[in-house]
Short mmCIF file of C-alpha atoms in Angstrom, two decimals:
data_model
loop_
_atom_site.label_atom_id
_atom_site.label_comp_id
_atom_site.label_asym_id
_atom_site.label_seq_id
_atom_site.Cartn_x
_atom_site.Cartn_y
_atom_site.Cartn_z
CA MET A 1 103.92 143.22 24.86
CA ALA A 2 100.23 142.85 23.29
CA LYS A 3 99.92 143.20 19.55
CA ARG A 4 100.16 146.83 18.37
CA SER A 5 96.72 146.31 16.01
CA MET A 6 94.86 144.99 19.63
CA ILE A 7 95.84 147.97 21.39
CA GLU A 8 95.03 150.00 18.74
CA ARG A 9 91.48 148.23 18.61
CA GLU A 10 91.21 148.75 22.14
CA LYS A 11 91.70 152.63 21.87
CA LYS A 12 89.12 152.63 18.87
CA ARG A 13 86.45 151.22 20.94
CA ALA A 14 87.16 153.65 23.89
CA ARG A 15 86.80 156.59 21.15
CA LEU A 16 83.81 155.36 20.17
CA ALA A 17 82.27 154.44 23.67
CA LYS A 18 83.14 158.15 24.24
CA LYS A 19 81.55 159.51 21.15
CA TYR A 20 78.27 157.66 21.27
CA ALA A 21 77.86 157.68 25.30
CA ALA A 22 75.04 160.65 25.16
CA LYS A 23 73.05 159.31 22.18
CA ARG A 24 73.21 155.96 23.59
CA GLU A 25 72.07 157.17 26.78
CA GLU A 26 69.25 159.25 25.24
CA LEU A 27 67.99 156.23 23.14
CA LYS A 28 67.96 153.65 25.74
CA GLY A 29 65.71 155.92 28.00
CA ARG A 30 63.52 156.43 25.43
CA VAL A 31 63.48 152.21 24.80
CA LYS A 32 62.66 151.81 28.77
CA ASP A 33 59.83 154.92 28.75
CA THR A 34 56.73 152.94 29.15
CA THR A 35 54.79 156.06 28.73
CA LEU A 36 56.03 156.44 24.83
CA PRO A 37 53.65 154.87 22.34
CA PRO A 38 54.96 151.48 20.88
CA GLU A 39 56.09 152.92 17.71
CA GLU A 40 58.31 155.16 19.22
CA ARG A 41 60.06 152.85 21.31
CA LEU A 42 60.45 150.53 18.38
CA ALA A 43 62.10 153.24 16.44
CA ALA A 44 64.61 154.37 19.12
CA GLN A 45 65.43 150.93 19.38
CA ARG A 46 66.34 150.60 15.65
CA GLU A 47 68.18 153.86 15.85
CA LEU A 48 70.18 152.18 19.01
CA GLN A 49 70.57 149.17 16.56
CA LYS A 50 72.38 151.27 14.04
CA ILE A 51 75.09 152.53 16.30
CA PRO A 52 78.43 150.54 15.86
CA ARG A 53 78.46 147.75 17.99
CA ASN A 54 82.33 149.06 19.59
CA ALA A 55 80.21 152.17 20.80
CA SER A 56 78.94 149.92 23.64
CA PRO A 57 81.26 150.36 26.69
CA VAL A 58 80.46 146.65 27.58
CA ARG A 59 83.06 145.29 24.71
CA ARG A 60 86.23 147.20 26.32
CA GLU A 61 88.68 145.04 27.89
CA ASN A 62 90.95 146.15 30.61
CA ARG A 63 94.91 146.08 29.54
CA CYS A 64 97.72 146.86 30.80
CA SER A 65 98.89 150.49 30.43
CA VAL A 66 102.66 149.89 29.85
CA THR A 67 102.39 146.03 27.92
CA GLY A 68 98.81 145.98 26.74
CA ARG A 69 98.71 142.62 28.35
CA PRO A 70 94.72 141.76 28.83
CA HIS A 71 95.08 139.08 31.79
CA GLY A 72 96.50 139.34 34.83
CA TYR A 73 95.40 143.20 34.86
CA TYR A 74 94.95 145.27 38.32
CA ARG A 75 92.12 147.73 38.35
CA LYS A 76 93.41 149.56 41.23
CA PHE A 77 96.95 150.08 39.53
CA GLY A 78 95.98 149.68 35.56
CA LEU A 79 98.85 147.48 35.45
CA GLY A 80 99.29 143.80 34.66
CA ARG A 81 100.55 141.55 37.10
CA ASN A 82 104.38 142.00 35.57
CA LYS A 83 104.67 145.38 35.86
CA LEU A 84 102.93 145.53 38.91
CA ARG A 85 105.39 143.61 40.16
CA GLU A 86 108.34 145.02 38.79
CA ALA A 87 106.97 148.61 39.99
CA VAL A 88 106.12 147.71 43.69
CA MET A 89 109.97 146.00 43.36
CA ARG A 90 111.69 149.27 42.72
CA GLY A 91 109.27 151.04 45.40
CA ASP A 92 106.79 152.96 42.86
CA VAL A 93 103.75 152.10 44.34
CA PRO A 94 103.37 153.65 48.00
CA GLY A 95 101.98 150.93 50.70
CA VAL A 96 102.41 148.04 48.91
CA ARG A 97 105.30 145.63 49.44
CA LYS A 98 106.03 141.96 48.46
CA SER A 99 104.31 139.29 51.05
CA SER A 100 106.26 136.96 52.81
CA TRP A 101 105.21 134.87 56.05
#
């Protein structure tokens, strides 16, 4: 189980990313718009820098929804490898079974 503080930090990053998503996209569009004068683009870039760093969706880390484990994460299921294995063994995941050859 991951530390509660790490799980809460990821939740905070998700909230911030959602809160600032529209503003970030608008500012990034103005920064990339070559038809605008350089002063306006620079002002937009400075505004973008004032937004909290954790508002960037790139800073989020995928974590298991049950344990909060950051490594061994399967995107398709939203679970870490341990919990995915348990779910497959219980038969909770349709169409997936343990491999053997």
